[in-house]
Coordinates of C-alpha atoms and ligand atoms in Angstrom, one line a residue:
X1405 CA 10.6 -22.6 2.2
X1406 CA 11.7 -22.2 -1.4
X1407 CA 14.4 -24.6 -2.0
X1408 CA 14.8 -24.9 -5.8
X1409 CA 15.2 -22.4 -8.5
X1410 CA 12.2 -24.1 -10.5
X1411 CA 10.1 -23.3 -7.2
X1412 CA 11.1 -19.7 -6.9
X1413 CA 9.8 -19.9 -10.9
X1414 CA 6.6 -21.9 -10.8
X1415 CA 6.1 -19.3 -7.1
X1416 CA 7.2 -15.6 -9.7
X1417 CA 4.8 -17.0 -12.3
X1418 CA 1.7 -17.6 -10.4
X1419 CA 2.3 -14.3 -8.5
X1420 CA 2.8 -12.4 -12.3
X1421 CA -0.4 -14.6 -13.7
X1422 CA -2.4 -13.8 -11.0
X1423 CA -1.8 -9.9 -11.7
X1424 CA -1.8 -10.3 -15.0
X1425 CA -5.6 -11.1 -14.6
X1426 CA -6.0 -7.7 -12.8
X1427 CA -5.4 -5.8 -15.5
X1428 CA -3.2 -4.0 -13.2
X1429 CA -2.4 -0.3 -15.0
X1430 CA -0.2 2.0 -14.4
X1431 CA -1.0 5.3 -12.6
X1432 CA 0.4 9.0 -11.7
X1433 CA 1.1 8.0 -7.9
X1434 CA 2.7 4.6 -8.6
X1435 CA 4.7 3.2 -5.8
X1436 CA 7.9 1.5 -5.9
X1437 CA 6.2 -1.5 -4.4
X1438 CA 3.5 -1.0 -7.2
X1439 CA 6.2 -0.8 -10.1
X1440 CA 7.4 -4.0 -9.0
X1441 CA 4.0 -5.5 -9.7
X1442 CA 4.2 -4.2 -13.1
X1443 CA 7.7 -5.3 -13.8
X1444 CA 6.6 -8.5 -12.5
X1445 CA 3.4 -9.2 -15.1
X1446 CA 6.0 -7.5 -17.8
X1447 CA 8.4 -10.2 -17.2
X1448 CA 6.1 -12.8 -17.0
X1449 CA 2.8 -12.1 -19.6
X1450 CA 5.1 -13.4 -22.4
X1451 CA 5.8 -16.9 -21.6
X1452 CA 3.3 -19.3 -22.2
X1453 CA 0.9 -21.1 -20.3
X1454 CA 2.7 -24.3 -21.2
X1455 CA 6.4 -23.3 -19.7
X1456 CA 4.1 -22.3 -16.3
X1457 CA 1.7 -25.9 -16.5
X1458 CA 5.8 -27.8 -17.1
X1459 CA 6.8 -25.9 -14.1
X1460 CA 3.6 -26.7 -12.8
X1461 CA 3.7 -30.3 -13.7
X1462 CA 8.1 -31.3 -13.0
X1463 CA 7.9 -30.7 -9.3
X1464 CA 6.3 -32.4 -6.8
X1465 CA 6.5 -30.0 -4.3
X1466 CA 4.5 -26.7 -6.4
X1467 CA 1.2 -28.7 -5.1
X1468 CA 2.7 -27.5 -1.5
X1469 CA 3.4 -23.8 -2.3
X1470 CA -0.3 -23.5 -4.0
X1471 CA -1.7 -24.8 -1.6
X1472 CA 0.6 -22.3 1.1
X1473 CA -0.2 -19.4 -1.3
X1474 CA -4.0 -20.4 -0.7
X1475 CA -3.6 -20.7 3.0
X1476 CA -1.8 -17.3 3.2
X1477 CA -4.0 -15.1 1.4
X1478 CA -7.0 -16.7 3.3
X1479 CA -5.1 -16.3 6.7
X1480 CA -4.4 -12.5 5.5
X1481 CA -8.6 -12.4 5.0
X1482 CA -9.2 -14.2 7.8
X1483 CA -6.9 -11.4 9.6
X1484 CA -9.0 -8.3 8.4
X1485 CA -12.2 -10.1 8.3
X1486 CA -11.8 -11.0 12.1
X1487 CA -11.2 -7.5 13.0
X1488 CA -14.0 -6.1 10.8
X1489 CA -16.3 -8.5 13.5
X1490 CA -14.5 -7.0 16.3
X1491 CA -15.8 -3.8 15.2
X1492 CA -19.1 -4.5 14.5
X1493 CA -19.3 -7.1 17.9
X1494 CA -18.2 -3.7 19.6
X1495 CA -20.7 -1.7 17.6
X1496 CA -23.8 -3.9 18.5
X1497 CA -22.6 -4.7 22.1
X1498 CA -20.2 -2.1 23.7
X1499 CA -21.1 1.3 25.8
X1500 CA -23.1 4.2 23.8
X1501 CA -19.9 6.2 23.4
X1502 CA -17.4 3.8 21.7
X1503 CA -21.0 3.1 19.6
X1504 CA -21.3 6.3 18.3
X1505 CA -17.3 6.9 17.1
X1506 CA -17.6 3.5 15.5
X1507 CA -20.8 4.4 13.8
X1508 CA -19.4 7.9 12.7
X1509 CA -16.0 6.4 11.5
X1510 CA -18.3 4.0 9.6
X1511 CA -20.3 6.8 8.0
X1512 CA -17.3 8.8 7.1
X1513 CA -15.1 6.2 6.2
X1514 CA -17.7 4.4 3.5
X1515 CA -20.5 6.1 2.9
X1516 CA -19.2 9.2 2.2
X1517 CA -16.4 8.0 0.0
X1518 CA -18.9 5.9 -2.0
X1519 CA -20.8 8.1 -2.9
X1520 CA -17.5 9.9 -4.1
X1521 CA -16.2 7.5 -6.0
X1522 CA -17.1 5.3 -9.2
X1523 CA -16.8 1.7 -9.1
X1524 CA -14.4 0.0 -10.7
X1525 CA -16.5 -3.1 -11.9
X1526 CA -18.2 0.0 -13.9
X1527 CA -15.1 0.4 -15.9
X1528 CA -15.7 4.4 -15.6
X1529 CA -11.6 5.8 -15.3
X1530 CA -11.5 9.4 -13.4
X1531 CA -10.2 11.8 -16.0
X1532 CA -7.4 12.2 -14.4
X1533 CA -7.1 15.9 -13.1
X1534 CA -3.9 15.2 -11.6
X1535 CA -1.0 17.6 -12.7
X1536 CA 2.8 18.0 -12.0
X1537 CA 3.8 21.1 -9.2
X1538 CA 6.3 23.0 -10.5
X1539 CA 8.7 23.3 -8.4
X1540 CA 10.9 26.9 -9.1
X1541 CA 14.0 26.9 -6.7
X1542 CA 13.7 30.7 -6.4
X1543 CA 10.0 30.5 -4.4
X1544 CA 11.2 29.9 -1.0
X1545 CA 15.4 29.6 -1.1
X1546 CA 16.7 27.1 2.0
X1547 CA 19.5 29.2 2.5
X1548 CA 17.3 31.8 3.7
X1549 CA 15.9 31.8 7.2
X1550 CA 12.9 32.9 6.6
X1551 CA 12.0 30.1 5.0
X1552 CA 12.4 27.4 7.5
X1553 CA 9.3 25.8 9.5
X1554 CA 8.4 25.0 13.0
X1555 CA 6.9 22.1 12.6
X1556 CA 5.4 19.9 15.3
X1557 CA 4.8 16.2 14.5
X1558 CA 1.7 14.5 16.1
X1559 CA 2.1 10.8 15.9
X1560 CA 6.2 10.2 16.2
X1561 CA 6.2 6.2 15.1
X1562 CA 7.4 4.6 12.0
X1563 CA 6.7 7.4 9.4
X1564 CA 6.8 10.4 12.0
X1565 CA 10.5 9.7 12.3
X1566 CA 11.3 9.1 9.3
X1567 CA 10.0 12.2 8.1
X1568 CA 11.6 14.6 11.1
X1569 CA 15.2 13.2 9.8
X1570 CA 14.6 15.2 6.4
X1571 CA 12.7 18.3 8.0
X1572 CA 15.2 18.6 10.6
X1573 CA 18.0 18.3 8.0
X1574 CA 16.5 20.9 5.9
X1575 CA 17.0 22.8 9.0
X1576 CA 13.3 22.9 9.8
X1577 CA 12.2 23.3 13.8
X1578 CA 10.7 19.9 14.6
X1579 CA 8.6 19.4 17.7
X1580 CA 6.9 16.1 18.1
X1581 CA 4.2 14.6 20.4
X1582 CA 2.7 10.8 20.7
X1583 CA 0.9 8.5 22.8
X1584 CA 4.3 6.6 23.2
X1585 CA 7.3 8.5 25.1
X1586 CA 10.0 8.9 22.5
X1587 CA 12.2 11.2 24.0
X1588 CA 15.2 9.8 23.4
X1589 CA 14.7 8.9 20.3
X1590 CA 14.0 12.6 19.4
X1591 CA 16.9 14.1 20.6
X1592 CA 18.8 12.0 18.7
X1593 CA 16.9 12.8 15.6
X1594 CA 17.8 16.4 16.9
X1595 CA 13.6 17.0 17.7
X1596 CA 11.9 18.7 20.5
X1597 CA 9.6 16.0 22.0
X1598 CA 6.6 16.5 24.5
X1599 CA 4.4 14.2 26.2
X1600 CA 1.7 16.4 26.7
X1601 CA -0.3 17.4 23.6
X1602 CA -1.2 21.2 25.2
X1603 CA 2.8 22.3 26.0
X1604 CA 3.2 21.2 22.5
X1605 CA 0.3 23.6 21.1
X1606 CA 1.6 26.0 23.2
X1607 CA 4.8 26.4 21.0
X1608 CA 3.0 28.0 18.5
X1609 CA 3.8 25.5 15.6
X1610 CA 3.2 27.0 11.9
X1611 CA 2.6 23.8 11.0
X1612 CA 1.3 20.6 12.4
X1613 CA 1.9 17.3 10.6
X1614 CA -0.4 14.9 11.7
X1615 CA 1.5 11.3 11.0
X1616 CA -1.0 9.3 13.5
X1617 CA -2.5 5.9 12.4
X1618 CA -5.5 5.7 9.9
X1619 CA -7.2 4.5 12.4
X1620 CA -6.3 6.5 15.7
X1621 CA -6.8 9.7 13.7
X1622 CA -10.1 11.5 14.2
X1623 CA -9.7 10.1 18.2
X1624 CA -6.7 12.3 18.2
X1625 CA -7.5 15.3 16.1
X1626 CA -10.4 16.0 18.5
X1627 CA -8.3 15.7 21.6
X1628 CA -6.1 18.5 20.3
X1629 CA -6.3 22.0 22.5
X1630 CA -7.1 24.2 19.3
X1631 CA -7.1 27.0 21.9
X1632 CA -3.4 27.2 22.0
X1633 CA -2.6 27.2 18.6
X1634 CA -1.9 30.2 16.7
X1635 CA -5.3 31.3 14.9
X1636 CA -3.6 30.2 11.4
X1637 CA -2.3 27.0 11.9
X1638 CA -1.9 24.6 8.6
X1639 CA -2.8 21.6 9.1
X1640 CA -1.9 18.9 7.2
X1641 CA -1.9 14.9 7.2
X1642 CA 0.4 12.0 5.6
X1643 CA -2.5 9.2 5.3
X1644 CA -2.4 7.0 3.0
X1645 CA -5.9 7.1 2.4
X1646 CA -7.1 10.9 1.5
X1647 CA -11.2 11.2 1.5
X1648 CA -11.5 10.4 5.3
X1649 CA -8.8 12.9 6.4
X1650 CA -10.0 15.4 4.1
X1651 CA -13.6 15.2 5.3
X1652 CA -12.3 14.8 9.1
X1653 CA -10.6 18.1 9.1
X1654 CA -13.3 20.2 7.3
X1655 CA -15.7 19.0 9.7
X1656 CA -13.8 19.0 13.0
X1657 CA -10.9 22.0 12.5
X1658 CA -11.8 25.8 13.0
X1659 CA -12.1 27.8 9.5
X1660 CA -9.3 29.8 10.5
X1661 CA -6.9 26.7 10.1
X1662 CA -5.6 25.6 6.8
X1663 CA -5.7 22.1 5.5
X1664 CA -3.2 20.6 3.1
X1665 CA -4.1 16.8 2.7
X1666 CA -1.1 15.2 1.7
X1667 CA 0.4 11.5 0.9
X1668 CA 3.8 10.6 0.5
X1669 CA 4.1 7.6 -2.0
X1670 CA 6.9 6.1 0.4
X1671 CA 8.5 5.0 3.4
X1672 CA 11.4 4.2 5.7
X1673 CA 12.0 1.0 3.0
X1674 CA 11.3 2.3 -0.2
X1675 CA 12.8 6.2 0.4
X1676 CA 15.7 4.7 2.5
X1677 CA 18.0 5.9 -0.4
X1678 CA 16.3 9.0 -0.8
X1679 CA 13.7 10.6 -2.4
X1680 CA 14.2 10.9 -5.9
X1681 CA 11.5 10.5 -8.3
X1682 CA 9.0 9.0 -5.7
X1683 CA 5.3 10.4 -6.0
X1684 CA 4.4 12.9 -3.3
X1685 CA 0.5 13.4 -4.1
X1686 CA -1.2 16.8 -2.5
X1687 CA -4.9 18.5 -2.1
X1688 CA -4.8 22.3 -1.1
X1689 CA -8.1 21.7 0.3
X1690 CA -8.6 25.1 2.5
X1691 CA -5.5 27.6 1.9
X1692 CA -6.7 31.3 2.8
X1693 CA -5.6 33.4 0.4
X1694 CA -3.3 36.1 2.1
X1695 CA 0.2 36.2 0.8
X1696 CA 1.6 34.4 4.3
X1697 CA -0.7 31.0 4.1
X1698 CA 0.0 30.8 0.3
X1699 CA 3.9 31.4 1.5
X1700 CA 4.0 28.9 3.8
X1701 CA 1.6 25.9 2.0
X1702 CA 4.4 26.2 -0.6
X1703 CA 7.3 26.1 1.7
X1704 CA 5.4 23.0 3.1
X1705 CA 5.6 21.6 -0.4
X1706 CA 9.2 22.8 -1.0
X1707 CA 10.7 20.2 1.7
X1708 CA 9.4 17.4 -0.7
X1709 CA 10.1 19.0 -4.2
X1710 CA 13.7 19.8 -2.7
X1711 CA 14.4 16.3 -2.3
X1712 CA 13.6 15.4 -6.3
X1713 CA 9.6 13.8 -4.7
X1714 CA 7.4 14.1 -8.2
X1715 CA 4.9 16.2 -6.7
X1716 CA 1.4 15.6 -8.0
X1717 CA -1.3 17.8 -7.1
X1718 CA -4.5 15.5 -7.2
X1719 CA -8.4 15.8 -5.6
X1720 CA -9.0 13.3 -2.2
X1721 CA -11.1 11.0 -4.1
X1722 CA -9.1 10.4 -7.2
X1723 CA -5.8 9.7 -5.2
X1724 CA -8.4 7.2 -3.5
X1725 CA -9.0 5.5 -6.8
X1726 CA -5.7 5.0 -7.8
X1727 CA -4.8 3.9 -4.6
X1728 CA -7.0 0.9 -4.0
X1729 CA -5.7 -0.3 -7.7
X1730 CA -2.6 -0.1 -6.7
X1731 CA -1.5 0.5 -2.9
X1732 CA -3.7 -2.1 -1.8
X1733 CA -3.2 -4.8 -3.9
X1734 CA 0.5 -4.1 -3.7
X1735 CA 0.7 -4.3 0.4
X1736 CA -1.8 -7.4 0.1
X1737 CA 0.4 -9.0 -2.3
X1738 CA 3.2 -8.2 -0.3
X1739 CA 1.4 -9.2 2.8
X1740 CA 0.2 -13.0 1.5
X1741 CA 4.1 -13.3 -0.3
X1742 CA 5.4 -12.3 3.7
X1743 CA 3.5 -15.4 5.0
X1744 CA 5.4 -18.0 2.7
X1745 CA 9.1 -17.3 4.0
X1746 CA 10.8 -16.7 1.1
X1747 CA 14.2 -16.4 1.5
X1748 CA 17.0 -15.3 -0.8
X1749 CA 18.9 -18.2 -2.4
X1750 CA 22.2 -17.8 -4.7
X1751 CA 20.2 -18.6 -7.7
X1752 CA 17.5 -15.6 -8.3
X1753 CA 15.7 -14.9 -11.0
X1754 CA 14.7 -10.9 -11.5
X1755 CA 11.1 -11.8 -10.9
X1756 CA 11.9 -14.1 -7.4
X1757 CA 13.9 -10.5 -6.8
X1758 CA 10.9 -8.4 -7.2
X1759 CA 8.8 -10.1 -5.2
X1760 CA 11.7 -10.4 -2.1
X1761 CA 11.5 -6.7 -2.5
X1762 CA 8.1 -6.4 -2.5
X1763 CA 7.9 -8.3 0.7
X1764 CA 10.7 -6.1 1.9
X1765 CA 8.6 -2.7 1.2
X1766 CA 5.8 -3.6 2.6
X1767 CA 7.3 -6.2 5.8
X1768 CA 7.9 -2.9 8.1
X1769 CA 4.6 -1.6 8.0
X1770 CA 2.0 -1.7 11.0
X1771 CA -1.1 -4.1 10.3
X1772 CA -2.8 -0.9 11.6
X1773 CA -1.7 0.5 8.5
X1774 CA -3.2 -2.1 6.1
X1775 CA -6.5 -2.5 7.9
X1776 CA -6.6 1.4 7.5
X1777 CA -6.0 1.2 3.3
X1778 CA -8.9 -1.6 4.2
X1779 CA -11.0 0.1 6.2
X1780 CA -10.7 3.5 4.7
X1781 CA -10.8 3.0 0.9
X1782 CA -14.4 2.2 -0.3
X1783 CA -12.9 0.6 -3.4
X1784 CA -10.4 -1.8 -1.1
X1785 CA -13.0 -4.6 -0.9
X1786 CA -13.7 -5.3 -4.5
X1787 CA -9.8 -5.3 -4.9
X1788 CA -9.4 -8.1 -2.8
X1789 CA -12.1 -10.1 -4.3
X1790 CA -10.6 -10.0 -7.7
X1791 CA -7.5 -11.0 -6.3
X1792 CA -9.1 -13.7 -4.5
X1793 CA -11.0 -14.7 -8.2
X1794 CA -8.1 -14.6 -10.3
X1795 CA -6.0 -16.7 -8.4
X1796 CA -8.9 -19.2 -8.1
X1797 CA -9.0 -19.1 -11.9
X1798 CA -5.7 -20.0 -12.4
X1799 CA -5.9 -22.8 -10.0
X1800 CA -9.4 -24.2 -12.4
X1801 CA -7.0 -23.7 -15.4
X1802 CA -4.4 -25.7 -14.0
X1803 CA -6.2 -28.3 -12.7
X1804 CA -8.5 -28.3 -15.3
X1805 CA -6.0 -29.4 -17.4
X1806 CA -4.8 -32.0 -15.2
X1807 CA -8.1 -33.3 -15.9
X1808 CA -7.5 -33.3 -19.3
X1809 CA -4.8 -35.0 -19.3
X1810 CA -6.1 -38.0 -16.9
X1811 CA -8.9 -38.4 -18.8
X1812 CA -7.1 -39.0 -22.0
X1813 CA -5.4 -41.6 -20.1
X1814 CA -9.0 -43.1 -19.2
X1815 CA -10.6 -42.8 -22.5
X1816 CA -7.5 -43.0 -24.7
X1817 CA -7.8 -41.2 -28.3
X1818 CA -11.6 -42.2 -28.7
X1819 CA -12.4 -38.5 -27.2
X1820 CA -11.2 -34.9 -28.3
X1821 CA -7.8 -35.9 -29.8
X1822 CA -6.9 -32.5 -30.5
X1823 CA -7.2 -30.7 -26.6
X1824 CA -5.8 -33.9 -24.9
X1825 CA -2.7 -33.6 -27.4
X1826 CA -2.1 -30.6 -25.0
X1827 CA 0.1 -32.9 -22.4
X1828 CA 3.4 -30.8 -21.6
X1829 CA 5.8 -31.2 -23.6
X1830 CA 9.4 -30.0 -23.6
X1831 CA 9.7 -29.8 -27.1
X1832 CA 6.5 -27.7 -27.8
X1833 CA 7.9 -25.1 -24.8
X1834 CA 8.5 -21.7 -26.3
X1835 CA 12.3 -20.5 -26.4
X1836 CA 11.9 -18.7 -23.8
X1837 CA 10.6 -22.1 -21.8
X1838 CA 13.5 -24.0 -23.6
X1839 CA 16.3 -22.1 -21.9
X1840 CA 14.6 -22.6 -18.6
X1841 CA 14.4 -26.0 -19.1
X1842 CA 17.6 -26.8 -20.7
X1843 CA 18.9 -24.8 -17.4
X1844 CA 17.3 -27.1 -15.0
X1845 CA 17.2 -30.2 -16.6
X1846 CA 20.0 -32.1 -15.0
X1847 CA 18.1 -31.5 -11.4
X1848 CA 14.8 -32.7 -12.9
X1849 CA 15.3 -36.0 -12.0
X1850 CA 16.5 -35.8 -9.5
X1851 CA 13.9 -33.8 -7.7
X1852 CA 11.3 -36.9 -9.1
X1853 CA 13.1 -38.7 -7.6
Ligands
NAP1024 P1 0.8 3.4 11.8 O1 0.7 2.1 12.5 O2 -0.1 3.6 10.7 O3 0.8 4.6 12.8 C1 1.6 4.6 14.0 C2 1.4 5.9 14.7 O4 0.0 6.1 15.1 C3 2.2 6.1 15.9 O5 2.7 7.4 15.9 C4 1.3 5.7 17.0 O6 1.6 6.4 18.2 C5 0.0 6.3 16.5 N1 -1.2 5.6 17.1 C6 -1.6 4.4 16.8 N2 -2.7 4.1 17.5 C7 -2.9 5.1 18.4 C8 -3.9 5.4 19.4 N3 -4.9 4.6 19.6 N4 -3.8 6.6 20.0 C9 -2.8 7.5 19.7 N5 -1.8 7.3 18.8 C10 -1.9 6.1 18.1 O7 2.4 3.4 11.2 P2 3.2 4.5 10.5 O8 4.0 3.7 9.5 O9 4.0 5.2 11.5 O10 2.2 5.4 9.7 C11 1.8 6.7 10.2 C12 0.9 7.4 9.2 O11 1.6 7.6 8.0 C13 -0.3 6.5 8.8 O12 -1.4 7.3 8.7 C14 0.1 5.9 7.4 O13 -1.0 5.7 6.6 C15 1.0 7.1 6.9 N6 2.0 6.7 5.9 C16 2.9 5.7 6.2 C17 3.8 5.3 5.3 C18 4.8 4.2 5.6 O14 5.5 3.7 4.7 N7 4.9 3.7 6.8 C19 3.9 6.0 4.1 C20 3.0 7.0 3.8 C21 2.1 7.4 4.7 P3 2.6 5.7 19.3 O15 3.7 5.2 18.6 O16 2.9 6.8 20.2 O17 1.7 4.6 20.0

């Protein structure tokens, strides 16, 4: 628990270096949780390294919180790395059948979307193709009937109901089906809901939104009775990972179905206030061509752009790109920061703030969801071990001054005067430092003490 403001400080600091180290850049699909991150390294790149090693140094108890920041992010890799054995341990030892989906999820999961995508150790940047939808009011009006949906939501959990309440008060038709019976849950939402994936088929949906689990997905787009659909259904998916839906619907859906793959840069946290501004990112990936598909991909897109979403139309892979950068390392952040407890106290700085609401973002969301952005991104892996790198490296510079500093104590002035002159200071702290310490300095003591 975080019980002093110069803990919260030496906790925002470590968090802001760490990403500092990262590089991290800005991108077209930021997140809310993602902007945070950037605020974060904003607020923190200019101080200098001697305000962090004093905060570092006039508390007894940061030694603690490293060492609980290390534990967490190593119980977080312990977490996926433990189910990545699972899989395999099923792989190599359970029946032919769950063998062969294992091994195909695999395949189209990572070594498809590696040979899609450049690695980021390369340094090669996509040019980005991606490019704003214009959104013209007069495409599509709401007031007209003819432009409403029925729309059947497969998957009804976290996301699938948050996304009925704005279809539904667009005045959409929302049917919904999951493996879970939420009936009453729909009709409060004002949704048809079905338990049985063919009645739901059989209402002739123009569009099905699947809103499933990364993981659960192909599983349940195979179980679907195509049969019963109408012969131009559009298809489209909220994932937050786009090359593995993409691929899974071109392989497994009829040609006569269209495919919009789709990721809404949000959720019930971040959008609770609406959805102004947020990214919705979108690949017409099969459309056919005749007036009515074109009409209704766009009416599709209208729901979002209606709500103020920035709509960005962007290709599978480079939304994938982007996304390990910043998705990922945002929910892991937000994951390890989740594991420490933090709690609100009366005396907050703007970066403890950002990273409470970074843990708030990303505390709601399904670990299903995260070993998904894991599983499903090729580019997730190398993420995480240059987060696990740079936070080493500022644990050696840390330390490694320590040593300095002890050693000078040992050998006295007889070696390198000028480096072991580096002790903290208060006086040599930058301005920035001074206030901070000038703020704090009647509870120094006492926390010595
Ligand atoms: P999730 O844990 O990713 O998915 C939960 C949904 O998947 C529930 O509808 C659940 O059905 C279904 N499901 C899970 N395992 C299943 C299985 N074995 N068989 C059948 N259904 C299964 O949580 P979520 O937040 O609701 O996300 C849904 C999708 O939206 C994900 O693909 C996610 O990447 C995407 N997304 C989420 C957010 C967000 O902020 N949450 C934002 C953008 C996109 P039951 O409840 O009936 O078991």
């Amino acid at each position: 628990m975080i019980s002093t403001r110069r803990e919260s400080q030496f906790l925002t600091h470590t968090v802001g270096r760490v990403l500092e180290m990262l590089k991290l850049e800005s991108t077209p699909i930021n997140t809310k949780g993602y902007e945070s991150l950037l605020d974060l390294v904003e607020n923190t790149s200019g101080d200098s390294f001697d305000l962090y090693y004093g905060l570092f140094m006039y508390n007894r108890n940061v030694l603690e919180m490293l060492d609980r920041l290390d534990l967490a992010f190593e119980d977080l890799r312990k977490q996926l790395f433990g189910r990545l054995h699972e899989v395999v341990r099923k792989q190599l030892f359970g029946n032919a059948e769950s063998r062969k989906v294992l091994q195909e999820n695999y395949n189209k999961g990572h070594l498809n979307g590696a040979a899609a995508l450049p690695s980021r150790s390369e340094s090669v940047r996509f040019q980005g193709s991606a490019r704003t939808y214009e959104y013209e009011a007069g495409n599509s009006s709401c007031s007209d009937d003819s432009s409403k949906l029925k729309i059947a939501i497969v998957g009804f959990g976290n996301f699938g109901q948050f996304l009925a309440k704005t279809f539904v008060q667009q005045g959409h038709t929302v049917l919904a089906y999951s493996r879970a019976n939420y009936s009453d849950v729909a009709q409060k939402l004002g949704v048809s809901y079905f338990s049985n994936a063919d009645d739901l088929c059989e209402q002739h949906p123009e569009v099905i939104v699947l809103c499933t689990s990364i993981l659960s997905t192909e599983k349940i787009i195979k179980s679907l009775p195509f049969q019963r659909l109408k012969r131009s259904t559009l298809f489209v998916d909220v994932l937050s990972v786009k090359e593995f839906p993409r691929n899974m619907f071109l392989q497994h859906l009829p040609p006569h179905f269209d495919i919009l793959c789709t990721h809404p840069m949000f959720g019930p946290e971040s959008g609770k206030n609406g959805w102004n501004q947020l990214a919705f990112v979108f690949d017409k990936v099969r459309i056919g061509s005749e007036g009515s598909r074109v009409s209704r991909c766009n009416k599709f897109l209208d729901i979002f752009a209606r709500e103020g979403c920035r709509m960005v139309e962007m290709s599978c892979a480079e939304h994938d790109w982007h996304a390990a950068g910043s998705q990922f390392i945002t929910h892991t952040m937000g994951r390890v920061l989740e594991k420490l407890g933090l709690e609100s106290t009366p005396i907050n700085t703007k970066g403890y703030e950002t990273l409470l609401n970074l843990v708030e973002n990303t505390a709601g969301d399904s670990f299903d969801l995260y070993y998904g952005l894991f599983m499903y991104n090729v580019n997730a892996m190398e993420q995480l071990e240059r987060l696990d790198l740079a936070f080493e490296s500022l644990k050696d510079q840390l330390f490694g001054r320590l040593h300095g500093v002890l050693r000078r104590q040992l050998f006295g002035s007889s070696e390198n005067p000028q480096e072991l002159s580096e002790e903290p200071s208060v006086a040599k702290f930058s301005q920035n430092s001074a206030a901070l310490v000038s703020s704090s300095s009647e509870t120094l003591n006492a926390e010595n003490n």
